[in-house]
Every structure is written in C-alpha cells, then in structure tokens.
Amino acid sequence: MKVAVSCGMHMIHSGRLETGLVTFGGLILFLDWIHLADMSFLKSSLDLKRPQTICSWPRAALLLCALWLVASSSQAQRPNVLILLADDLGYQDVGCYRGPVKTPNIDSLAAAGTRFETFYSGCAVCSPSRATLLTGRHHIRAGVFSWIHDASQRSHLLKREQTIAEVLKQADYATAHIGKWHLGLPSNAFPDKPTPDQHGFDHWMATWNNASPSHANPDNFIRNGNPIGKQQGYSCQIVADEAIRWLEQRDQADQPFFLNVWFHEPHAPIAAPAQIVGEYGAQKDPAAVYSATIDNTDRAIGRLLAHLQKTGQRDKTLIIYASDNGSYRDDRTGGLRGRKGVNWEGGIRVPGIFCWPGKIPAGAVQQVPAGLVDVLPTICGLLNLQRDASIHLDGSDLSPLLLEAQQQAGAASKWRRQQPLFWHLQRSKPIVAMREGDYSLVAFRDYELPHQNMFKEQWIPAVMKGRYTGYQLFDLKSDPQQTTDLAQQRPEVLERLKAKLLEINDSIMSDATDWSEAP
C-alpha cells in the first residue's frame, strides 16, 4: 500500500499505492484501500521507545485520518443487500422461468442480473429452508428439523448460529426483517424462544407462520415484539409498505442496509384482489387465485424497486430473489417430479436470481447448480466480508460465477463446490437427496414414522440414528424428470455418491440438537 499525504511541501509515503483521492480539511489524501499489513510507518511513528521528532506524531495522526477516511469510504461503497423470498413458489411460476404469471418486476431483476437455471431450496418445506438461507448451513445443524409449530415444539433457529444479519451488522449495516419468519417465536408454552432481533435484525415485523386468516386483511403481524392487530389490505402489500417505511425512517440514510423481505404468497390460504384474479380466470378458480397472489406480490416488489430507484439506491443494491421450496401445485413445477414436501426435484428446485448492476452481468443464465445454502457465503464473497471461520458452512461462495470481473479472469471455469448439495426431510419419501454435478442420488428411510404431517420432537433420536435404503440414481442433465433409475447401470457412481451422502449425513447429525431432551 502507498498512502500519500500532501500538506504544504511535505509528502509522506508508505507501502504500495492504489490510486484514489480524498480531501480532509486542508489535506489531500491519495489513497484507495488500506492493506493493514503495510503499517511499518505507523509503527515507527508511534514507537515510544524511540526519540520522537517534532513531526512524528503529526505524521501518525495524518495517517490515522487517512485510515479512517478509507474505512468510511469503503462502507459508503458497499452495496445494500435486499433478499426477496417467496413462499411455496414453484420453479415455473414466474415469467422469466417460462411461467404463466405476469411478473414484469421479477423479470426485470433477471434481465438486469444473473438467473440460475437450476437453483434449489434449503429444504422441501419452509422453516428448514429459511434456516439454511440465513446461516449457510444445513437446517438440522441450525436446530430446525421440519416446519415449526411454536405452540407445541421447542424447536427454533439456534441463537448460536451466525446469520446473514449478524455478519452484515458486524460490518455496520442497518438490518431489518419484514414478513413471514417461521423460525420460532415465543409462545405461551415456550416463552424463551429467540426473536429476530436476537438473530441480528435491528427492526422486524413478522408472523409466526402464514398470514392469518389469509393474505387478505391479516391480523397476526408482530412488530418488534408487539402485536399490531388487524391490517387492511393484502399481505404482500403490507410487507412492502413496512419495508418502504423502514427505508424512509432510517436514522443514517448513508449507512448501507440489509433488508430481508419474506413474502407469504402464494402459500395457502390464498387471497388476492378480484381484479387481478380476473386476469387469470374465475374468482373461485384456485389456479387463478394462486396466480393472482404471485402477480400481486410482483406489484409489491415493483413498488419497493421504484422506491430504491427514486432514492438513488437501486444501482447500489445487491438483490437476491428466490423461493423457500417448490410449489404445492403439480402444474407449477415445470414438469419436474414431485412437489412441496418431498425431496424430488419438483419439491426443491426454485427460481434463483442475483442482481447487482455493474457488477453481476445482465441477462446471464447460469447452468451451475446452486441454492439457498450458498447465499450467506456468496454475500460474504461479493462484499468481501469476514465471518466466523470456525463455523462449518455447507454452502459455497458463488461470487466467481457471478462477478463479471472474475468471469473475465476465468475464475468461473475453475469453480468447484466444497461439498454436494444435500437435503433431508423426515416425512419425505425419499427422505434424503443429494446433487453432485449432473447426478442426483435419493434414498428412503429404513425405519418407520407415524403417518402424520406435523413433526414430533420425540422422533429426533430415531432420525439422528436412522439409516437409508432403496438408493436411486438419476442423471439430471439427460433426465430432469427423474424417470430412469441408473443405480444398476452405474454401480461405481452409485457407491461413490452413497459414501459422500453418508459422510455429509453423519456430519450433520453430529451437530444436531435433540429437542426431545431439551429442558
């Protein structure tokens, strides 16, 4: 590094120069980025064992000013981060994924950014997938086995987990969560469950699970721990209103922000304005109402994007759009096998879009498989942020696949995932799935569980010790619908992937929390 401080006729130099110009009072500071390893000048200036010249302390003070200004400049240059998450949105619902719903605003993100053709949820149901998104870790490591029922379960996102919000908060971001939470909130039975502020969010307005009684006029939102009563309007628009309000009311407008917006749509029970429903069919047609909830959400996203544009933040914001799991409608999975709740492709493949103007190429389509598990390490990679390296992540940093500069340098061709994508859901058949390259490996339980939808925490010991049977192998490049089992034809591939699946599984289970034994 080289820092050049001009003051009168004197010039101080130290290290390597990367160009930049900052003014401070009567000083002109030529600098761009500080490499802290190159601090020999500052060390010598502050060495109390050496006789101090009359210029030493002023010189050190000038350099400290330079360091402070560079740090401030770095913060100002960091982008905002906006995550937009749909609930139960299918792989082929929105326009840019060849879907039937009119979604011009979501499509604009794909046009201005990079769309992943094969992007995956963290799980085939909501709570676990959200835990994976926030932590970059398999949801069982984070304390979440299945979807959470706060009134009867101790389960929640563990406070020990480092979330995206906490990483960004450490980098002096303002943070907010708006919308569905479903990672555990205090209940009468379990009043000590953590709230979003204990996971790094300065401000939050959320629901335990779904908007109730439906998307229309919900009455179960909680703002910073306080119920706010019945709201007029539709959930997605109420969420957008709160997000815009928070952006307008922030104390430090120049502070970068992380806004985590998790919509309720199109999760049932569904509702949408009659005018929008009419664009897709009859008012009582479930498919028409389903489509209208997505259309309405797209309009809410459009309002949020318009606010960012009006305030000059649009091009300074990294935007990530995805869904928590696949659709519950068989006709919205793009012909893939299965749907929400099962570990076939239709239950776990979702849209995935990354948009950051000037940094991420516009209109690109990425064929490399990726997923919500990659979001935390990717944000750290894109923004050059530090996280707790002692915490094992199951996701990988996608920034070499996304950043235009790295693509031009050939980094994308050398990129490798640190471990295969892996899914586990107790009630699913198959219970586990893993993707490595073009191959998908699935397996079934070798033990029985009761036939009921809601997960019971007393099942956890059996789940942690359980093994698998009935392995099936698919080549997703030639057979995305998973119709032809190749296990018998490719035994060497099968055995290699089985070994990896069991290795990942055992690592995850060794981190698991047995809520059945919790006090």
Coordinates of C-alpha atoms in Angstrom, one line a residue:
M1 CA 0.0 0.0 0.0
K2 CA 1.1 3.6 -0.6
V3 CA -0.5 6.4 1.2
A4 CA 0.5 9.9 0.1
V5 CA -0.5 12.8 2.4
S6 CA 0.1 16.2 0.9
C7 CA 0.5 19.0 3.5
G8 CA 2.3 22.1 2.4
M9 CA 5.6 21.0 0.8
H10 CA 5.8 17.6 2.6
M11 CA 4.9 14.2 1.2
I12 CA 4.7 11.0 3.3
H13 CA 4.8 7.7 1.6
S14 CA 4.3 4.2 2.9
G15 CA 3.9 0.8 1.1
R16 CA 2.1 0.3 -2.2
L17 CA -0.1 2.8 -4.0
E18 CA -3.5 2.0 -5.3
T19 CA -5.0 5.2 -6.7
G20 CA -7.6 7.4 -5.1
L21 CA -8.1 10.9 -3.9
V22 CA -9.8 12.1 -0.7
T23 CA -9.8 15.6 0.8
F24 CA -9.9 16.3 4.5
G25 CA -9.7 19.8 5.8
G26 CA -6.6 21.3 4.1
L27 CA -5.2 17.8 3.4
I28 CA -5.2 15.9 0.2
L29 CA -5.0 12.2 0.7
F30 CA -4.1 10.0 -2.2
L31 CA -5.3 6.5 -1.3
D32 CA -7.8 3.9 -2.2
W33 CA -7.6 0.8 0.1
I34 CA -5.6 0.1 3.2
H35 CA -3.6 -3.2 3.5
L36 CA -3.1 -3.3 7.2
A37 CA 0.0 -5.5 6.9
D38 CA 1.8 -2.5 5.5
M39 CA 1.9 -0.3 8.6
S40 CA 5.6 0.0 9.2
F41 CA 5.4 3.8 9.0
L42 CA 2.7 4.0 11.6
K43 CA 4.5 1.6 13.9
S44 CA 7.7 3.6 13.7
S45 CA 5.8 6.8 14.3
L46 CA 4.2 5.5 17.4
D47 CA 7.2 3.7 18.8
L48 CA 7.5 5.2 22.3
K49 CA 11.0 3.6 22.8
R50 CA 12.4 5.9 20.1
P51 CA 13.1 9.6 20.5
Q52 CA 10.1 11.4 18.8
T53 CA 10.8 14.1 16.3
I54 CA 8.5 17.1 16.2
C55 CA 6.9 15.7 13.1
S56 CA 6.4 12.1 14.2
W57 CA 3.1 12.5 16.0
P58 CA 1.5 14.8 13.4
R59 CA 2.6 12.4 10.7
A60 CA 1.0 9.5 12.6
A61 CA -2.2 11.5 13.1
L62 CA -2.4 12.3 9.4
L63 CA -2.1 8.6 8.6
L64 CA -4.7 7.7 11.1
C65 CA -7.0 10.2 9.5
A66 CA -6.3 8.6 6.2
L67 CA -7.1 5.1 7.6
W68 CA -10.4 6.4 9.0
L69 CA -11.4 8.1 5.7
V70 CA -10.6 4.9 3.8
A71 CA -12.7 2.8 6.1
S72 CA -15.6 5.3 5.8
S73 CA -15.2 5.4 2.1
S74 CA -15.3 1.6 2.0
Q75 CA -18.5 1.5 4.0
A76 CA -20.1 4.0 1.6
Q77 CA -19.1 1.9 -1.4
R78 CA -20.5 -1.3 -0.1
P79 CA -23.9 -2.2 -1.6
N80 CA -27.1 -2.6 0.2
V81 CA -28.5 -6.1 0.3
L82 CA -32.1 -6.9 -0.4
I83 CA -33.4 -10.5 -0.2
L84 CA -36.9 -11.2 -1.6
L85 CA -38.2 -14.6 -0.7
A86 CA -41.5 -16.1 -2.0
D87 CA -43.4 -18.8 -0.1
D88 CA -44.3 -22.0 -1.9
L89 CA -43.5 -20.5 -5.3
G90 CA -42.9 -23.2 -8.0
Y91 CA -39.9 -23.5 -10.3
Q92 CA -42.0 -22.5 -13.3
D93 CA -44.4 -19.9 -11.9
V94 CA -42.8 -16.5 -12.9
G95 CA -42.3 -15.2 -16.4
C96 CA -38.6 -15.3 -16.6
Y97 CA -38.7 -19.1 -15.8
R98 CA -41.3 -19.7 -18.6
G99 CA -44.2 -19.5 -16.2
P100 CA -47.8 -18.3 -16.8
V101 CA -47.9 -15.4 -14.3
K102 CA -47.2 -11.9 -15.4
T103 CA -44.2 -10.8 -13.3
P104 CA -42.5 -7.9 -15.0
N105 CA -40.7 -6.7 -11.9
I106 CA -39.2 -10.1 -11.0
D107 CA -38.4 -10.5 -14.7
S108 CA -36.6 -7.1 -14.7
L109 CA -34.2 -8.5 -12.0
A110 CA -33.3 -11.4 -14.2
A111 CA -32.9 -9.1 -17.2
A112 CA -30.5 -6.9 -15.1
G113 CA -28.8 -9.8 -13.4
T114 CA -28.0 -13.5 -13.5
R115 CA -30.6 -16.2 -13.3
F116 CA -29.7 -19.7 -12.2
E117 CA -31.5 -22.4 -14.3
T118 CA -31.0 -25.0 -11.5
F119 CA -31.4 -23.3 -8.2
Y120 CA -32.5 -25.1 -5.0
S121 CA -34.3 -24.5 -1.7
G122 CA -32.7 -25.5 1.6
C123 CA -35.5 -28.0 2.2
A124 CA -38.8 -29.1 0.6
V125 CA -40.7 -27.2 3.4
C126 CA -40.5 -23.7 4.8
S127 CA -38.9 -23.5 8.3
P128 CA -35.8 -25.6 7.5
S129 CA -35.2 -23.9 4.2
R130 CA -35.3 -20.5 5.9
A131 CA -32.8 -21.6 8.5
T132 CA -30.5 -22.8 5.7
L133 CA -30.8 -19.5 3.9
L134 CA -29.9 -17.4 6.9
T135 CA -27.0 -19.5 8.1
G136 CA -25.4 -21.1 5.0
R137 CA -25.7 -24.4 6.9
H138 CA -27.9 -27.4 6.7
H139 CA -31.0 -26.7 8.8
I140 CA -30.6 -29.6 11.1
R141 CA -27.2 -28.2 12.2
A142 CA -29.1 -25.0 13.0
G143 CA -31.7 -26.7 15.1
V144 CA -34.6 -27.0 12.6
F145 CA -35.7 -30.5 11.6
S146 CA -39.0 -29.7 9.9
W147 CA -41.6 -26.9 9.8
I148 CA -42.1 -25.3 13.2
H149 CA -45.3 -25.3 15.3
D150 CA -44.5 -22.8 18.1
A151 CA -47.3 -23.8 20.4
S152 CA -46.2 -27.4 20.7
Q153 CA -42.5 -27.5 19.8
R154 CA -39.3 -26.3 21.4
S155 CA -37.6 -26.1 18.1
H156 CA -36.2 -22.8 16.8
L157 CA -33.3 -21.4 14.9
L158 CA -30.5 -21.7 17.5
K159 CA -29.1 -18.5 18.9
R160 CA -25.6 -19.9 18.5
E161 CA -26.0 -19.7 14.7
Q162 CA -24.3 -16.8 12.8
T163 CA -26.9 -15.3 10.4
I164 CA -26.5 -13.1 7.4
A165 CA -28.0 -10.3 9.5
E166 CA -25.3 -10.8 12.2
V167 CA -22.5 -10.8 9.6
L168 CA -23.7 -7.6 8.0
K169 CA -24.4 -6.0 11.3
Q170 CA -20.8 -6.5 12.2
A171 CA -19.9 -4.6 9.0
D172 CA -22.1 -1.7 10.2
Y173 CA -25.2 -2.4 8.2
A174 CA -28.6 -1.4 9.3
T175 CA -30.8 -4.6 9.3
A176 CA -34.5 -5.4 9.1
H177 CA -36.7 -8.4 8.6
I178 CA -40.2 -7.9 7.2
G179 CA -42.7 -10.7 6.5
K180 CA -43.0 -14.4 7.4
W181 CA -40.5 -15.7 9.9
H182 CA -41.4 -19.3 10.8
L183 CA -38.1 -19.9 12.6
G184 CA -39.6 -19.9 16.1
L185 CA -41.2 -17.1 18.1
P186 CA -42.1 -17.1 21.8
S187 CA -45.4 -18.8 22.7
N188 CA -47.2 -19.4 25.9
A189 CA -45.7 -22.9 26.1
F190 CA -42.2 -21.8 25.2
P191 CA -41.8 -18.1 26.1
D192 CA -38.0 -18.1 25.8
K193 CA -37.6 -18.7 22.1
P194 CA -35.4 -16.1 20.4
T195 CA -36.9 -13.3 18.3
P196 CA -35.5 -11.9 15.0
D197 CA -33.6 -9.1 16.9
Q198 CA -31.7 -11.9 18.7
H199 CA -30.6 -13.1 15.3
G200 CA -29.2 -9.7 14.2
F201 CA -32.2 -7.7 13.0
D202 CA -32.5 -4.1 14.3
H203 CA -36.1 -3.9 13.2
W204 CA -38.6 -6.6 12.5
M205 CA -42.3 -7.1 11.6
A206 CA -43.2 -10.7 11.2
T207 CA -45.7 -13.5 11.5
W208 CA -45.1 -16.8 13.3
N209 CA -46.1 -18.7 10.1
N210 CA -48.7 -17.9 7.5
A211 CA -50.7 -14.7 7.2
S212 CA -53.9 -15.3 9.1
P213 CA -56.7 -15.8 8.4
S214 CA -55.5 -15.4 4.8
H215 CA -53.5 -12.9 2.7
A216 CA -56.4 -10.6 2.9
N217 CA -56.6 -8.3 6.0
P218 CA -54.2 -10.4 8.1
D219 CA -54.3 -9.9 11.9
N220 CA -51.2 -11.7 13.1
F221 CA -48.3 -9.4 12.4
I222 CA -45.9 -8.6 15.3
R223 CA -43.6 -5.5 15.1
N224 CA -40.6 -5.7 17.4
G225 CA -42.4 -7.9 19.8
N226 CA -45.7 -6.1 19.9
P227 CA -48.8 -7.4 18.0
I228 CA -50.2 -4.7 15.7
G229 CA -53.7 -6.1 15.2
K230 CA -55.7 -6.4 12.0
Q231 CA -54.2 -4.8 8.9
Q232 CA -56.2 -3.7 5.9
G233 CA -55.0 -4.9 2.5
Y234 CA -53.1 -7.9 1.2
S235 CA -50.1 -9.4 2.9
C236 CA -47.5 -8.7 0.2
Q237 CA -48.5 -5.0 0.0
I238 CA -48.5 -4.7 3.8
V239 CA -45.0 -6.2 3.8
A240 CA -43.9 -3.8 1.0
D241 CA -45.4 -0.8 3.0
E242 CA -43.4 -1.7 6.1
A243 CA -40.2 -2.2 4.1
I244 CA -40.5 1.2 2.4
R245 CA -41.4 2.8 5.7
W246 CA -38.3 1.4 7.3
L247 CA -36.1 2.6 4.5
E248 CA -37.6 6.1 4.8
Q249 CA -37.2 6.3 8.6
R250 CA -33.7 5.1 9.0
D251 CA -31.6 7.4 11.2
Q252 CA -28.5 7.2 9.0
A253 CA -29.5 7.4 5.3
D254 CA -25.9 6.9 4.2
Q255 CA -25.5 3.6 6.2
P256 CA -25.7 0.5 4.0
F257 CA -28.7 -1.7 4.8
F258 CA -29.8 -5.3 4.8
L259 CA -33.5 -5.7 4.1
N260 CA -34.8 -9.3 4.4
V261 CA -38.3 -9.4 2.8
W262 CA -40.1 -12.7 3.1
F263 CA -43.5 -12.7 1.4
H264 CA -46.3 -15.1 2.4
E265 CA -47.6 -15.6 -1.1
P266 CA -48.5 -18.0 -2.7
H267 CA -48.7 -20.2 0.4
A268 CA -52.3 -21.2 1.3
P269 CA -54.7 -19.9 2.5
I270 CA -54.6 -17.7 -0.5
A271 CA -56.3 -14.4 -1.4
A272 CA -55.8 -11.7 -4.0
P273 CA -57.6 -8.6 -5.4
A274 CA -60.6 -9.6 -7.5
Q275 CA -59.4 -7.5 -10.4
I276 CA -56.1 -9.4 -10.6
V277 CA -57.8 -12.8 -10.1
G278 CA -60.0 -11.9 -13.1
E279 CA -56.9 -11.7 -15.3
Y280 CA -56.2 -15.4 -14.8
G281 CA -59.7 -16.9 -14.6
A282 CA -62.8 -17.2 -12.5
Q283 CA -62.9 -15.7 -9.0
K284 CA -63.3 -19.2 -7.3
D285 CA -60.8 -20.9 -9.5
P286 CA -57.9 -21.9 -7.2
A287 CA -55.4 -21.8 -10.0
A288 CA -56.5 -18.2 -10.9
V289 CA -56.3 -17.1 -7.3
Y290 CA -52.9 -18.7 -6.9
S291 CA -51.5 -16.9 -10.0
A292 CA -53.0 -13.6 -8.7
T293 CA -51.2 -13.9 -5.4
I294 CA -47.9 -14.1 -7.3
D295 CA -48.9 -11.2 -9.6
N296 CA -49.9 -9.1 -6.6
T297 CA -46.5 -9.9 -5.0
D298 CA -44.7 -8.8 -8.2
R299 CA -46.5 -5.5 -8.0
A300 CA -45.4 -5.1 -4.3
I301 CA -41.8 -5.8 -5.4
G302 CA -42.3 -3.2 -8.1
R303 CA -43.2 -0.6 -5.5
L304 CA -40.1 -1.5 -3.5
L305 CA -37.8 -1.3 -6.5
A306 CA -39.4 2.0 -7.5
H307 CA -38.6 3.4 -4.1
L308 CA -35.0 2.3 -4.4
Q309 CA -34.8 3.9 -7.9
K310 CA -36.3 7.2 -6.6
T311 CA -33.9 7.4 -3.7
G312 CA -30.8 6.6 -5.8
Q313 CA -30.3 3.2 -4.2
R314 CA -31.3 0.8 -7.0
D315 CA -27.9 0.5 -8.6
K316 CA -26.2 0.4 -5.2
T317 CA -28.2 -2.7 -4.0
L318 CA -27.5 -6.4 -4.4
I319 CA -30.9 -8.1 -4.8
I320 CA -31.5 -11.8 -4.4
Y321 CA -34.8 -13.4 -5.4
A322 CA -35.8 -17.0 -4.6
S323 CA -38.5 -19.2 -3.1
D324 CA -38.3 -21.3 0.1
N325 CA -39.4 -24.5 -1.6
G326 CA -41.3 -25.8 -4.6
S327 CA -45.0 -25.3 -5.3
Y328 CA -47.8 -27.4 -3.8
R329 CA -49.4 -27.4 -7.2
D330 CA -48.3 -30.1 -9.6
D331 CA -48.8 -27.9 -12.6
R332 CA -46.3 -25.3 -11.5
T333 CA -43.1 -27.4 -11.1
G334 CA -42.1 -27.3 -14.8
G335 CA -42.9 -30.9 -15.3
L336 CA -40.4 -32.0 -12.6
R337 CA -41.2 -35.0 -10.4
G338 CA -42.8 -34.3 -7.0
R339 CA -43.9 -31.1 -5.3
K340 CA -43.6 -29.3 -2.0
G341 CA -42.8 -31.6 0.9
V342 CA -40.8 -34.2 -1.0
N343 CA -37.2 -34.4 -2.0
W344 CA -37.8 -34.9 -5.7
E345 CA -36.8 -32.1 -8.0
G346 CA -40.3 -30.5 -8.0
G347 CA -40.2 -30.1 -4.3
I348 CA -36.7 -28.4 -4.0
R349 CA -36.0 -26.7 -7.3
V350 CA -36.9 -23.0 -7.3
P351 CA -36.1 -19.7 -9.0
G352 CA -32.9 -18.0 -8.1
I353 CA -31.8 -14.6 -9.3
F354 CA -28.9 -12.3 -8.3
C355 CA -28.9 -8.7 -9.5
W356 CA -26.2 -6.1 -8.8
P357 CA -25.9 -3.6 -11.7
G358 CA -22.4 -3.0 -12.9
K359 CA -21.0 -6.0 -11.0
I360 CA -23.1 -9.0 -12.0
P361 CA -23.7 -9.5 -15.8
A362 CA -27.1 -8.5 -17.0
G363 CA -29.3 -11.1 -18.7
A364 CA -27.0 -14.0 -17.9
V365 CA -28.2 -17.6 -17.3
Q366 CA -26.0 -19.7 -15.1
Q367 CA -26.2 -23.5 -15.5
V368 CA -24.2 -24.5 -12.5
P369 CA -26.5 -25.9 -9.7
A370 CA -26.7 -23.6 -6.7
G371 CA -29.1 -22.9 -3.9
L372 CA -30.2 -21.0 -0.8
V373 CA -27.4 -22.7 1.2
D374 CA -25.0 -20.7 -0.9
V375 CA -26.5 -17.2 -0.1
L376 CA -24.5 -16.4 3.1
P377 CA -21.1 -17.4 1.8
T378 CA -21.9 -15.7 -1.5
I379 CA -22.8 -12.4 0.2
C380 CA -19.6 -12.6 2.1
G381 CA -17.7 -13.2 -1.1
L382 CA -19.3 -10.5 -3.1
L383 CA -18.9 -7.9 -0.4
N384 CA -15.5 -9.1 0.9
L385 CA -16.9 -9.6 4.4
Q386 CA -15.5 -11.6 7.2
R387 CA -17.5 -14.3 9.0
D388 CA -16.6 -16.7 11.8
A389 CA -14.3 -19.2 10.0
S390 CA -14.7 -21.7 12.8
I391 CA -18.3 -22.4 11.8
H392 CA -18.6 -25.1 9.1
L393 CA -20.7 -24.0 6.2
D394 CA -22.5 -26.4 3.9
G395 CA -22.8 -23.8 1.2
S396 CA -20.3 -22.4 -1.2
D397 CA -19.3 -18.9 -2.4
L398 CA -20.9 -18.3 -5.8
S399 CA -19.1 -15.0 -6.4
P400 CA -16.7 -16.4 -9.0
L401 CA -19.8 -17.4 -11.0
L402 CA -21.5 -14.1 -10.6
L403 CA -18.9 -11.3 -10.7
E404 CA -18.2 -10.1 -14.2
A405 CA -14.6 -9.2 -13.4
Q406 CA -13.9 -12.7 -12.1
Q407 CA -15.7 -14.3 -15.1
Q408 CA -13.4 -12.4 -17.4
A409 CA -10.4 -13.6 -15.4
G410 CA -11.5 -17.2 -15.9
A411 CA -12.4 -17.9 -12.2
A412 CA -15.8 -19.4 -13.1
S413 CA -14.2 -22.2 -15.1
K414 CA -12.2 -23.2 -12.0
W415 CA -15.0 -23.0 -9.5
R416 CA -15.9 -26.1 -7.5
R417 CA -18.5 -26.7 -4.9
Q418 CA -16.9 -27.6 -1.5
Q419 CA -19.5 -30.4 -0.9
P420 CA -22.6 -31.7 -2.8
L421 CA -26.0 -30.2 -2.2
F422 CA -27.9 -32.2 0.4
W423 CA -31.5 -32.4 1.5
H424 CA -33.1 -34.2 4.4
L425 CA -36.8 -34.2 5.4
Q426 CA -38.2 -36.9 7.7
R427 CA -41.7 -37.2 6.3
S428 CA -40.5 -37.1 2.7
K429 CA -40.2 -40.2 0.5
P430 CA -37.4 -40.1 -0.4
I431 CA -36.1 -38.9 3.0
V432 CA -32.7 -37.7 1.6
A433 CA -31.4 -36.3 -1.7
M434 CA -28.0 -35.2 -2.9
R435 CA -26.8 -33.5 -6.0
E436 CA -23.3 -33.6 -7.3
G437 CA -22.7 -32.3 -10.8
D438 CA -25.4 -33.8 -13.0
Y439 CA -26.2 -36.7 -10.7
S440 CA -29.0 -36.9 -8.2
L441 CA -29.0 -39.6 -5.5
V442 CA -32.0 -40.2 -3.4
A443 CA -32.7 -42.8 -0.6
F444 CA -35.6 -43.8 1.7
R445 CA -35.9 -44.4 5.4
D446 CA -35.0 -47.9 6.8
Y447 CA -37.3 -47.1 9.8
E448 CA -40.9 -46.1 10.3
L449 CA -42.5 -42.9 11.5
P450 CA -46.2 -42.3 12.3
H451 CA -48.4 -41.2 9.5
Q452 CA -48.9 -37.5 10.4
N453 CA -47.9 -34.3 8.9
M454 CA -46.6 -32.4 11.9
F455 CA -43.1 -33.3 13.1
K456 CA -42.8 -34.6 16.6
E457 CA -39.7 -33.9 18.5
Q458 CA -39.7 -37.3 20.1
W459 CA -38.8 -38.7 16.7
I460 CA -35.4 -36.9 16.7
P461 CA -33.4 -39.8 18.3
A462 CA -34.7 -42.2 15.6
V463 CA -34.0 -39.6 12.9
M464 CA -30.4 -39.0 14.1
K465 CA -29.6 -42.7 14.2
G466 CA -31.6 -43.7 11.2
R467 CA -30.0 -45.3 8.1
Y468 CA -31.2 -45.4 4.4
T469 CA -32.2 -47.9 1.9
G470 CA -33.6 -48.1 -1.7
Y471 CA -31.0 -45.8 -3.3
Q472 CA -31.8 -44.4 -6.7
L473 CA -29.5 -42.6 -9.1
F474 CA -30.5 -40.1 -11.8
D475 CA -28.7 -38.1 -14.5
L476 CA -30.5 -34.7 -14.3
K477 CA -28.9 -33.4 -17.5
S478 CA -30.5 -36.1 -19.6
D479 CA -33.4 -36.9 -17.3
P480 CA -34.5 -33.9 -15.3
Q481 CA -37.9 -35.5 -14.6
Q482 CA -36.1 -38.4 -12.7
T483 CA -37.8 -41.2 -14.6
T484 CA -34.9 -43.6 -15.2
D485 CA -33.0 -45.1 -12.2
L486 CA -29.4 -45.7 -13.2
A487 CA -28.3 -47.4 -9.9
Q488 CA -27.9 -50.8 -11.5
Q489 CA -26.3 -49.4 -14.7
R490 CA -23.7 -47.2 -12.9
P491 CA -22.7 -49.1 -9.7
E492 CA -19.4 -47.3 -9.3
V493 CA -21.1 -43.9 -9.4
L494 CA -23.7 -45.2 -7.0
E495 CA -21.2 -46.4 -4.4
R496 CA -19.1 -43.2 -4.7
L497 CA -22.1 -41.0 -4.1
K498 CA -23.5 -43.2 -1.4
A499 CA -20.3 -42.8 0.6
K500 CA -20.4 -39.0 0.2
L501 CA -24.1 -38.9 1.2
L502 CA -23.5 -40.8 4.3
E503 CA -20.4 -38.7 5.2
I504 CA -22.4 -35.5 4.9
N505 CA -25.4 -37.0 6.8
D506 CA -23.2 -38.1 9.7
S507 CA -21.5 -34.7 9.9
I508 CA -24.9 -33.0 10.0
M509 CA -26.3 -35.4 12.6
S510 CA -23.3 -34.9 14.8
D511 CA -24.2 -31.2 15.0
A512 CA -27.9 -31.8 15.6
T513 CA -29.9 -30.7 18.7
D514 CA -32.1 -33.3 20.3
W515 CA -35.1 -31.2 21.3
S516 CA -36.7 -34.2 22.8
E517 CA -34.1 -34.0 25.6
A518 CA -34.2 -30.2 26.0
P519 CA -35.2 -28.9 29.5

